[in-house]
Amino acid sequence: MTTLSRPRGLLIDAMGTLLEPAAPVAVTYARKAAAVGITVSPEQIGPAFHAAYRAAPPWRFRTGR
């Protein structure tokens, strides 16, 4: 009989599969910013968010091996 080791973590890609945002991400960020006194429009956030995401280094995950 094979003994399975206990998983140390679980990664689920939920956005767009299990979850749908109530509003576009840029709209949500603009609302949260406004709640703390920062004035920024979704039109400003959208391109900046995409640029930051593209500029980020690739994600790296340890597999335990």
Tab-separated table of C-alpha atoms in Angstrom:
chain	number	residue	atom	x	y	z
A	1	MET	CA	0.000	0.000	0.000
A	2	THR	CA	1.277	3.482	-0.885
A	3	THR	CA	1.522	6.038	1.891
A	4	LEU	CA	0.576	9.531	0.798
A	5	SER	CA	2.208	12.487	2.480
A	6	ARG	CA	-0.016	15.230	3.825
A	7	PRO	CA	-0.168	18.289	1.538
A	8	ARG	CA	1.467	21.402	2.976
A	9	GLY	CA	-0.612	23.829	0.976
A	10	LEU	CA	-3.267	24.245	-1.627
A	11	LEU	CA	-3.363	26.754	-4.460
A	12	ILE	CA	-6.676	27.488	-6.136
A	13	ASP	CA	-7.110	29.826	-9.085
A	14	ALA	CA	-10.573	31.020	-8.108
A	15	MET	CA	-11.049	34.334	-9.950
A	16	GLY	CA	-13.145	33.820	-13.020
A	17	THR	CA	-13.765	30.171	-12.198
A	18	LEU	CA	-15.241	29.945	-8.695
A	19	LEU	CA	-15.610	33.654	-7.941
A	20	GLU	CA	-16.735	36.653	-9.934
A	21	PRO	CA	-16.058	40.197	-8.709
A	22	ALA	CA	-19.149	42.320	-7.999
A	23	ALA	CA	-17.511	45.230	-9.835
A	24	PRO	CA	-14.441	45.530	-12.061
A	25	VAL	CA	-11.190	45.430	-10.077
A	26	ALA	CA	-10.262	49.025	-10.955
A	27	VAL	CA	-13.655	50.257	-9.710
A	28	THR	CA	-13.253	48.345	-6.445
A	29	TYR	CA	-9.738	49.736	-5.891
A	30	ALA	CA	-10.940	53.294	-6.609
A	31	ARG	CA	-13.747	52.901	-4.063
A	32	LYS	CA	-11.379	51.554	-1.411
A	33	ALA	CA	-8.926	54.387	-2.084
A	34	ALA	CA	-11.733	56.951	-1.761
A	35	ALA	CA	-12.703	55.434	1.592
A	36	VAL	CA	-9.275	56.434	2.967
A	37	GLY	CA	-9.194	59.847	1.308
A	38	ILE	CA	-7.325	59.048	-1.904
A	39	THR	CA	-8.848	60.389	-5.111
A	40	VAL	CA	-8.092	58.160	-8.083
A	41	SER	CA	-10.279	57.038	-10.972
A	42	PRO	CA	-10.756	53.503	-12.263
A	43	GLU	CA	-9.379	54.793	-15.588
A	44	GLN	CA	-6.111	55.646	-13.802
A	45	ILE	CA	-5.963	52.413	-11.834
A	46	GLY	CA	-6.659	50.016	-14.714
A	47	PRO	CA	-3.564	50.718	-16.854
A	48	ALA	CA	-1.329	51.111	-13.777
A	49	PHE	CA	-2.527	47.777	-12.377
A	50	HIS	CA	-1.856	45.988	-15.666
A	51	ALA	CA	1.611	47.575	-16.003
A	52	ALA	CA	2.553	46.575	-12.444
A	53	TYR	CA	1.285	43.034	-12.986
A	54	ARG	CA	3.297	42.658	-16.211
A	55	ALA	CA	6.435	44.078	-14.547
A	56	ALA	CA	6.276	41.721	-11.559
A	57	PRO	CA	8.724	38.805	-11.518
A	58	PRO	CA	7.323	35.358	-12.308
A	59	TRP	CA	5.713	33.550	-9.399
A	60	ARG	CA	7.782	30.743	-7.976
A	61	PHE	CA	6.421	27.931	-5.903
A	62	ARG	CA	8.356	25.309	-4.028
A	63	THR	CA	7.216	21.798	-4.754
A	64	GLY	CA	8.869	20.220	-1.727
A	65	ARG	CA	11.230	18.205	-3.884
